[in-house]
Structure formats: structure tokens, C-alpha cells
Short mmCIF file of C-alpha atoms and ligand atoms in Angstrom, two decimals:
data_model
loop_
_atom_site.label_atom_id
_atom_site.label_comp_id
_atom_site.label_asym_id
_atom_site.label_seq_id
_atom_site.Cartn_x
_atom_site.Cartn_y
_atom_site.Cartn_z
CA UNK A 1 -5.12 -26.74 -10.11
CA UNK A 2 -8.59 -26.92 -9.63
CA UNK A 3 -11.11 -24.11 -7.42
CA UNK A 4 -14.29 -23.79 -7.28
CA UNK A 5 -15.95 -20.80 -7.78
CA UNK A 6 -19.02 -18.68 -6.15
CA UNK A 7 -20.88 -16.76 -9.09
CA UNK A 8 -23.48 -14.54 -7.79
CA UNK A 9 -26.14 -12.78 -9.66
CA UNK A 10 -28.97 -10.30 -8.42
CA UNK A 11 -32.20 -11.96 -9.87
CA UNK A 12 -33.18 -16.03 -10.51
CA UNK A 13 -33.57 -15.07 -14.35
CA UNK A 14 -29.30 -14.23 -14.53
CA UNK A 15 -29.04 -17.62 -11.97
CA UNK A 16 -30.75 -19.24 -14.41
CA UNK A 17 -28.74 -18.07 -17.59
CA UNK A 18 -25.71 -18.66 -15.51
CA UNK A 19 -26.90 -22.51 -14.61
CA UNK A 20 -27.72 -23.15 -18.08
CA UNK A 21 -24.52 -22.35 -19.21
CA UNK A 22 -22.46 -24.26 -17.08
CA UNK A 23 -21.99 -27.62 -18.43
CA UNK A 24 -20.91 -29.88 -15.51
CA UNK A 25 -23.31 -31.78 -13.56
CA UNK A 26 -25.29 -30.56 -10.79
CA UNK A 27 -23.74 -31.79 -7.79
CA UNK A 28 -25.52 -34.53 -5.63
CA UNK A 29 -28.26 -32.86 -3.36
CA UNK A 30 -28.37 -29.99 -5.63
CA UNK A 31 -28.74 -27.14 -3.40
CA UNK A 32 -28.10 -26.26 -0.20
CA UNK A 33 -29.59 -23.33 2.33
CA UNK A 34 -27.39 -20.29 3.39
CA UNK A 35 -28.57 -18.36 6.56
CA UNK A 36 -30.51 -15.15 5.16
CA UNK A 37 -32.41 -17.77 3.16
CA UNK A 38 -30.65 -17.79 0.67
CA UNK A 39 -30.10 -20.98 -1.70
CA UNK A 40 -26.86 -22.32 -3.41
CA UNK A 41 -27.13 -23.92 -6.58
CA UNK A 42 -24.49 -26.30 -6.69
CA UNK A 43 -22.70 -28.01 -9.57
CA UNK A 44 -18.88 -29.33 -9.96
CA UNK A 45 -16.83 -26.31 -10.21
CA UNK A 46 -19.15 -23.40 -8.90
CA UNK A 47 -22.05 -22.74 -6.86
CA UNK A 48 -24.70 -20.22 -8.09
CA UNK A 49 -26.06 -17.52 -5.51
CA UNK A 50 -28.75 -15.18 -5.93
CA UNK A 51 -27.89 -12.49 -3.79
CA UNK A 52 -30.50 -9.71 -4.17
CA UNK A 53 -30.84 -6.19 -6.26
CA UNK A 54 -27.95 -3.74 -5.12
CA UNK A 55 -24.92 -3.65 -3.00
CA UNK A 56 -25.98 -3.80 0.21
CA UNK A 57 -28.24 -6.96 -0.50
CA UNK A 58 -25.79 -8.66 -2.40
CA UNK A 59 -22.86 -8.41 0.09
CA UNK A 60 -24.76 -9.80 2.63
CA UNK A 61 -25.59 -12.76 0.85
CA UNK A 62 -21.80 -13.20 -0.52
CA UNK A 63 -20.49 -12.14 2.94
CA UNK A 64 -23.07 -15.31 4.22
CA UNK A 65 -21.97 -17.59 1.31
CA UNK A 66 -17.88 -17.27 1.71
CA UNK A 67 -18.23 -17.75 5.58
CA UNK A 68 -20.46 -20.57 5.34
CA UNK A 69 -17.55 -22.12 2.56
CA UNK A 70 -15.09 -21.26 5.33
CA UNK A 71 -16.70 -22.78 8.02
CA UNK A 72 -16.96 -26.41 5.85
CA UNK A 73 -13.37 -25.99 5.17
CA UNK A 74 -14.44 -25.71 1.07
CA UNK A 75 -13.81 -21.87 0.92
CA UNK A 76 -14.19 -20.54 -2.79
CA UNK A 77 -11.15 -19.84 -5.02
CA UNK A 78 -12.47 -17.10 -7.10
CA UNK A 79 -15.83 -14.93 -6.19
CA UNK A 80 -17.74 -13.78 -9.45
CA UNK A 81 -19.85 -10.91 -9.94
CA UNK A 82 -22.43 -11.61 -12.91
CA UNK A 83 -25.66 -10.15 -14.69
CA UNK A 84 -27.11 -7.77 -17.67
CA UNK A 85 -25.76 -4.34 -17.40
CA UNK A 86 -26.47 -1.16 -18.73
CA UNK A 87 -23.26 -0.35 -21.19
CA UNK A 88 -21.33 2.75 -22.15
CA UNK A 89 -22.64 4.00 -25.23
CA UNK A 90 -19.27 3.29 -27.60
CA UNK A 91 -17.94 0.89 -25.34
CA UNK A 92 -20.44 -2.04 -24.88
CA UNK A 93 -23.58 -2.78 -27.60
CA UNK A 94 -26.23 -4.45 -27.08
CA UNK A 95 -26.05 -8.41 -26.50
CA UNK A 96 -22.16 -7.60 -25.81
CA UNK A 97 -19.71 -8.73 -22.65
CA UNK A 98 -18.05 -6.93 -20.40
CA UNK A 99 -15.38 -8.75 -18.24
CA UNK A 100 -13.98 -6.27 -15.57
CA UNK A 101 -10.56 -4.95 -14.86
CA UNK A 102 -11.83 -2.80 -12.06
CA UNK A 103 -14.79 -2.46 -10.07
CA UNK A 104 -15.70 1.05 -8.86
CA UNK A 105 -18.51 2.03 -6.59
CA UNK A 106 -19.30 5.52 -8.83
CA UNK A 107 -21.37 6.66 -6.12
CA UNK A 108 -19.40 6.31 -3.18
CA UNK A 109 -18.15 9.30 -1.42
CA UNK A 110 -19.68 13.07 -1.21
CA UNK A 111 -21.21 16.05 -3.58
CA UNK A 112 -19.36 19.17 -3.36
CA UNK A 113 -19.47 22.39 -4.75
CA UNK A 114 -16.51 21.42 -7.21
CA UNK A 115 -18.23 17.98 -8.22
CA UNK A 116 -18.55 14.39 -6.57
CA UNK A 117 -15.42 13.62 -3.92
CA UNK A 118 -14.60 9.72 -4.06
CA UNK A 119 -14.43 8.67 -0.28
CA UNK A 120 -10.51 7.60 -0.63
CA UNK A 121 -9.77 11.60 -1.05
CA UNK A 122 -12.60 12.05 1.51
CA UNK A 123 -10.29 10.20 4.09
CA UNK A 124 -12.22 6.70 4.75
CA UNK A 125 -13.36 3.39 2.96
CA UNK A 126 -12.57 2.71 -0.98
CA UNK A 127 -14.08 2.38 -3.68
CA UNK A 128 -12.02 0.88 -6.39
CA UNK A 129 -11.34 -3.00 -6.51
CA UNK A 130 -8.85 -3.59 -9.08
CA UNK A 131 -9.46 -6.86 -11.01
CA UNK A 132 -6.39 -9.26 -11.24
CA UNK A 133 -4.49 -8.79 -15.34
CA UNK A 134 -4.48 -12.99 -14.48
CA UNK A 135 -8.73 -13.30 -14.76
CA UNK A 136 -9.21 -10.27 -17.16
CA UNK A 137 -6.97 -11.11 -19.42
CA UNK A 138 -7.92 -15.08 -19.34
CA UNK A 139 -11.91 -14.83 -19.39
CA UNK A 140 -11.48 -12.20 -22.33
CA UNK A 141 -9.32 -14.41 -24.12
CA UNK A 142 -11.90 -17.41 -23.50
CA UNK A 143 -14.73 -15.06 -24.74
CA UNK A 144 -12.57 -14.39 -27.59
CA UNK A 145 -12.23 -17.89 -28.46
CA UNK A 146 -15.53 -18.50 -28.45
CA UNK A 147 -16.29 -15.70 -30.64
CA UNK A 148 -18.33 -14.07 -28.47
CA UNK A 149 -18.44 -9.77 -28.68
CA UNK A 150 -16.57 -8.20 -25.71
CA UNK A 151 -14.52 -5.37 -24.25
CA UNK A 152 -12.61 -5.20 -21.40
CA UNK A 153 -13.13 -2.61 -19.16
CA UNK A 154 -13.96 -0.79 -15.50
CA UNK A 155 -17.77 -1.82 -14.26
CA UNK A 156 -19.24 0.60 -12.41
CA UNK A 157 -21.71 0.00 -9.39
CA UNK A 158 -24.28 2.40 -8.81
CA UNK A 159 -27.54 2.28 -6.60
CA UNK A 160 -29.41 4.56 -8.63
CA UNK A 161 -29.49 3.74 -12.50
CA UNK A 162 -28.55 6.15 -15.41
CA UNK A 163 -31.54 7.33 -16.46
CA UNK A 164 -30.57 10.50 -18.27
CA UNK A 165 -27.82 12.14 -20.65
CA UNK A 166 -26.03 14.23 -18.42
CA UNK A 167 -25.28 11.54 -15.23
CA UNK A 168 -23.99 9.13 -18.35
CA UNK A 169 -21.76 11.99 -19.53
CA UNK A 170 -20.68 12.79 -16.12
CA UNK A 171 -19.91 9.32 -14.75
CA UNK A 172 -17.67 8.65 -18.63
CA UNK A 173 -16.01 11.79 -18.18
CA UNK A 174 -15.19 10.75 -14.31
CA UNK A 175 -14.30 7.00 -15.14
CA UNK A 176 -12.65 7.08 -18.55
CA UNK A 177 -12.12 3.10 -18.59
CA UNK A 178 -15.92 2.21 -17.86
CA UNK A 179 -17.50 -0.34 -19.81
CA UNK A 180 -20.17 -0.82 -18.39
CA UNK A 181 -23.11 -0.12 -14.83
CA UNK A 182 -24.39 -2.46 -12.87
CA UNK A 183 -25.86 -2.55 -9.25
CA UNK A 184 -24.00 -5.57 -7.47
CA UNK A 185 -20.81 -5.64 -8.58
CA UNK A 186 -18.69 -3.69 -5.93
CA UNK A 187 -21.26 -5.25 -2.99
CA UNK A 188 -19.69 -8.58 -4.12
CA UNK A 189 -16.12 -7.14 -4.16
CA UNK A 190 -16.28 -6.05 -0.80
CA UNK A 191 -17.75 -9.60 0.37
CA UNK A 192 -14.62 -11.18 -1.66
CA UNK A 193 -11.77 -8.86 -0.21
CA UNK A 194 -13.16 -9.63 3.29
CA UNK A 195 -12.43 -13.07 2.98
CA UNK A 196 -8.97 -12.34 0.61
CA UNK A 197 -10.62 -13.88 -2.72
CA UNK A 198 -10.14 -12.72 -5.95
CA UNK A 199 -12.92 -11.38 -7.84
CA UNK A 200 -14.16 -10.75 -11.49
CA UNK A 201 -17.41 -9.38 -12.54
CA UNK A 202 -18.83 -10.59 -15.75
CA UNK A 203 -21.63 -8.64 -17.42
CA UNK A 204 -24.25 -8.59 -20.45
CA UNK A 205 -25.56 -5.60 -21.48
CA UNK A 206 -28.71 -5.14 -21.77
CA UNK A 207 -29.30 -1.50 -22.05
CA UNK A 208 -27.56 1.80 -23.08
CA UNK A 209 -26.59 3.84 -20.25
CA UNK A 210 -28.24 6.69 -20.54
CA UNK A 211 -31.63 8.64 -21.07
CA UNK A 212 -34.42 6.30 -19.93
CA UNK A 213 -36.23 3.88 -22.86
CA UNK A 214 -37.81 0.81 -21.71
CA UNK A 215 -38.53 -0.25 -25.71
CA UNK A 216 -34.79 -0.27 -26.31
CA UNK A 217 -33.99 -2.84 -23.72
CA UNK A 218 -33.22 -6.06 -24.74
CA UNK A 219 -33.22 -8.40 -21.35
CA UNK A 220 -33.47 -11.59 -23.19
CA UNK A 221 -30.85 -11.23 -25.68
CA UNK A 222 -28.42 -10.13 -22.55
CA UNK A 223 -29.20 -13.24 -20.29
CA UNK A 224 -28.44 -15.55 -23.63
CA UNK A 225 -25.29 -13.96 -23.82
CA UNK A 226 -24.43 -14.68 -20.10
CA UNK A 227 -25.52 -18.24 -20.60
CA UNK A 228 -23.18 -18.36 -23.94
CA UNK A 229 -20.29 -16.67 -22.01
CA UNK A 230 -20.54 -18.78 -19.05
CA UNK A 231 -20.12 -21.85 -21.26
CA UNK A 232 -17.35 -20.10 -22.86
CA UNK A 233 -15.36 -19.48 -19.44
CA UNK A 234 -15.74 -22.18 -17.37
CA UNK A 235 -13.26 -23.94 -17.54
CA UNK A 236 -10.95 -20.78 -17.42
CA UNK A 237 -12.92 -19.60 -14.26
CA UNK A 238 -11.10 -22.99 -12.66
CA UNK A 239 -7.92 -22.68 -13.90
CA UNK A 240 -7.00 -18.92 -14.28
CA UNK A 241 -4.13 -17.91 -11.97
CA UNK A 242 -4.59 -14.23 -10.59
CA UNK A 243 -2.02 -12.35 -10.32
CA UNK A 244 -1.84 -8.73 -10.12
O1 LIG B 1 -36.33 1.37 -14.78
C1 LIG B 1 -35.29 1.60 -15.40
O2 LIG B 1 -35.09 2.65 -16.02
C2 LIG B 1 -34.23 0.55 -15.43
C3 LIG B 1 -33.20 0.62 -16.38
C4 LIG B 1 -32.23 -0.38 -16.44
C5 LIG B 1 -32.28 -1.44 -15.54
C6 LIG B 1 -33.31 -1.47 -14.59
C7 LIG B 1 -33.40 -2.53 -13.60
O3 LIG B 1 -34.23 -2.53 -12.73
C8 LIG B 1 -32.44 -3.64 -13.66
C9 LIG B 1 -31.49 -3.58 -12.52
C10 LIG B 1 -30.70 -4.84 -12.45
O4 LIG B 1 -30.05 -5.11 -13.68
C11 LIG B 1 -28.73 -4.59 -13.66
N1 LIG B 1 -28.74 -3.49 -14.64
C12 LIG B 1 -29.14 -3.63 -15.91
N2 LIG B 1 -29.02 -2.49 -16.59
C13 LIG B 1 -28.53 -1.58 -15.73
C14 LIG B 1 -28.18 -0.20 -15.86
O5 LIG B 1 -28.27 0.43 -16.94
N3 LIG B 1 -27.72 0.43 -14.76
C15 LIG B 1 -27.57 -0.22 -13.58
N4 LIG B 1 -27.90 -1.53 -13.42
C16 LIG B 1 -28.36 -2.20 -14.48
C17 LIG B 1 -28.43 -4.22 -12.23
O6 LIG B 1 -27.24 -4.83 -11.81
C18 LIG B 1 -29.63 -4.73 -11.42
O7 LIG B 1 -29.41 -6.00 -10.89
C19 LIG B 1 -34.28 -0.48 -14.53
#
């Protein structure tokens, strides 16, 4: 069975990787406005959003996206979460993928005096999204296929980027099975959930994680492996049964 699927990225350059890499036709009319003015690009299996830097911004625009899908009677099958990334130092290279098995807001809860208190042992919210073995395990596989680099792996979300040794140290001591930061990813999770969709996030890394060095980023290399691995997945994006 068929589904069509709403990717969302955080800035027109990872849209635009993301576009190119899909290899169906645009759909007629191309895109279409989403209140928050917003823009869906819109081709035969998926529509492209881009939702905004962060979280907050980017569940918004997913939260506006699914509803709107809802509304039409077309709601979304599968909700993807995709981008560069900064990557765990061991885990992730350079130019690598990282398809999530979780998504974990690293940030979310409280600083105590015995270390950062995730809001589920605070008593309120969550902050973990677990990722479905059925997409992991399929959109890995795909990647595989095409012989693309990859690892598997939790993505954290964070609203303030690593920019030193000792956070990165910190945040792979706290999350063993992170892969990989991003900003978005758990904004778009919450968006999904809300409207009972799965949801994968789907990164390229374009940095280490860790202390601050603009010379050692490589953004372009990262968006051609998004385009690469969205051509690589498509088709599996469609056709992938979740299940947890
Ligand atoms: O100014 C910096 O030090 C810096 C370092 C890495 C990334 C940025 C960005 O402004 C990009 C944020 C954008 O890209 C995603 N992203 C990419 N790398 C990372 C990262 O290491 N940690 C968190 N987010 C990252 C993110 O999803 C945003 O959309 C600035």
C-alpha cells in the first residue's frame, strides 16, 4: 500500500536537497499555501515543508501541515524529520546518515544539584519518541543498498547547539545510543504523535558535536548526502510498515 509522506526540514537549502532527490514528478500546481505562510512543495508520494529553525517553529508548521491534510481528507501516512546534523564523534562522520530509532528532546526537563532531571521523572510531558523497528530498520536497509555510509541510532533535539567538549561528553554519557543533534527533530515528533502518525527523522551530518569550529563544517557535502539518501529511500518511505 501506498502513503504519502510529509518530510519537513528547517531551512530551503535541506528542502531543496530533499526535492532534488526525490525522483517522482512534481505534482500538478506544484505548491500549495499552509496558514503560518508556510508553502508545501508537492510531488507524488510526499510533500516538502520548511518548517523553521528549532522545535517550537517547526511544530507549528507540522502541527499546521497534518491538520490542513486532515481537513482535505489526504492526511499523511508517515511524518519525516530531515536535515544536516551535528554527529557524535565515533558514531556519525562527516558526509554520513543517521536514520533514527528514537528521538529525544536532551534538553527537556530541569538542572539539579545531582545533574539534568528529564521531565518524565520530573512528573509531566515526555521527551522520548521511540521510532518504529518497521521504518528504522527499512530506511537503513535502503541506505544500505544504496551504499550510502550510515548508523542507526537515537537523534537528539536540542535548542542550544554543542559548542564545547564537556556538554558533548555530558549529553553521550546521558544518551548512550545517540547518533547524532539536531534542532527540529522532536518539534516534528510531537506534531506527528498529535495527529497518531508515525515518524522517522533522517539526518546528514554536517559537523562534529562538540567544541565550536566553523572551518571543519562541511554543509555542502551533508545536503548532497540528504539528496543521495532521499533518492535512496523513497520508495521505502511509501511502503515501510511500522510496527513497533
Ligand atoms: O554557530 C555554530 O556553532 C553552529 C554549529 C552547528 C550548526 C549551526 C547552525 O546554525 C545550524 C543549525 C541547523 O542545522 C542543524 N544542525 C546542524 N548541525 C547541528 C549541531 O551540531 N547541533 C544542532 N543542530 C545542528 C539544526 O537542526 C538546525 O536546523 C551553528
Amino acid at each position: 500500500m501506498h502513503r504519502r509522506t510529509l518530510i519537513v526540514t528547517a531551512v530551503a537549502a535541506e528542502a531543496d536537497s530533499v526535492a532534488g532527490g526525490l525522483t517522482t514528478p512534481a505534482r500538478p500546481g506544484g505548491e500549495l499555501p499552509v496558514p503560518g505562510g508556510l508553502v508545501l512543495r508537492r510531488y507524488a508520494n510526499a510533500d516538502v515543508l520548511v518548517g523553521g529553525v528549532g522545535p517550537a517553529a517547526v511544530a507549528a508548521a507540522t502541527g499546521a501541515a497534518l491538520t490542513r491534510a486532515a481537513l482535505v481528507g489526504e492526511p499523511y501516512g508517515l511524518v519525516v524529520s530531515a536535515g544536516i546534523a551535528g554527529g557524535f564523534p565515533g558514531r556519525a562522520p562527516l558526509g554520513s546518515l543517521v536514520v533514527s530509532d528514537a528521538i529525544v528532546a536532551a534538553d527537556l526537563g530541569a538542572d539539579t544539584a545531582d545533574g539534568f532531571v528529564p521531565v518524565e521523572e520530573l512528573g509531566f510531558g515526555r521527551s522520548v519518541h521511540p521510532v518504529p523497528a518497521g521504518l528504522t530498520g527499512p530506511v537503513a536497509a535502503a541506505l544500505a543498498a544504496a551504499g550510502l555510509p550510515h548508523t542507526t541510532g537515537t537523534v537528539l533535539t536540542v535548542s542550544t547547539v554543542t559548542g564545547g567538549a564537556a556538554r558533548a561528553e555530558q549529553l553521550a554519557a546521558r544518551h548512550p545510543g545517540a547518533a547524532a543533534e539536531a534542532m527540529e527533530g522532536f518539534g516534528v515528533a510531537e506534531a506527528a504523535a498529535a495527529h497518531g502518525t508515525p515518524v522517522l527523522e533522517l539526518r546528514a551530518v554536517s559537523n562534529a558535536v562538540g567544541p565550536r569550529d566553523r572551518a571543519a563544517w562541511r554543509i555542502g557535502d551533508a545536503l548532497d548526502a540528504l539528496r543521495h539518501a532521499v533518492t535512496a529511500v523513497e520508495s521505502t518511505l511509501s511502503e515501510a510498515r511500522p510496527c513497533s
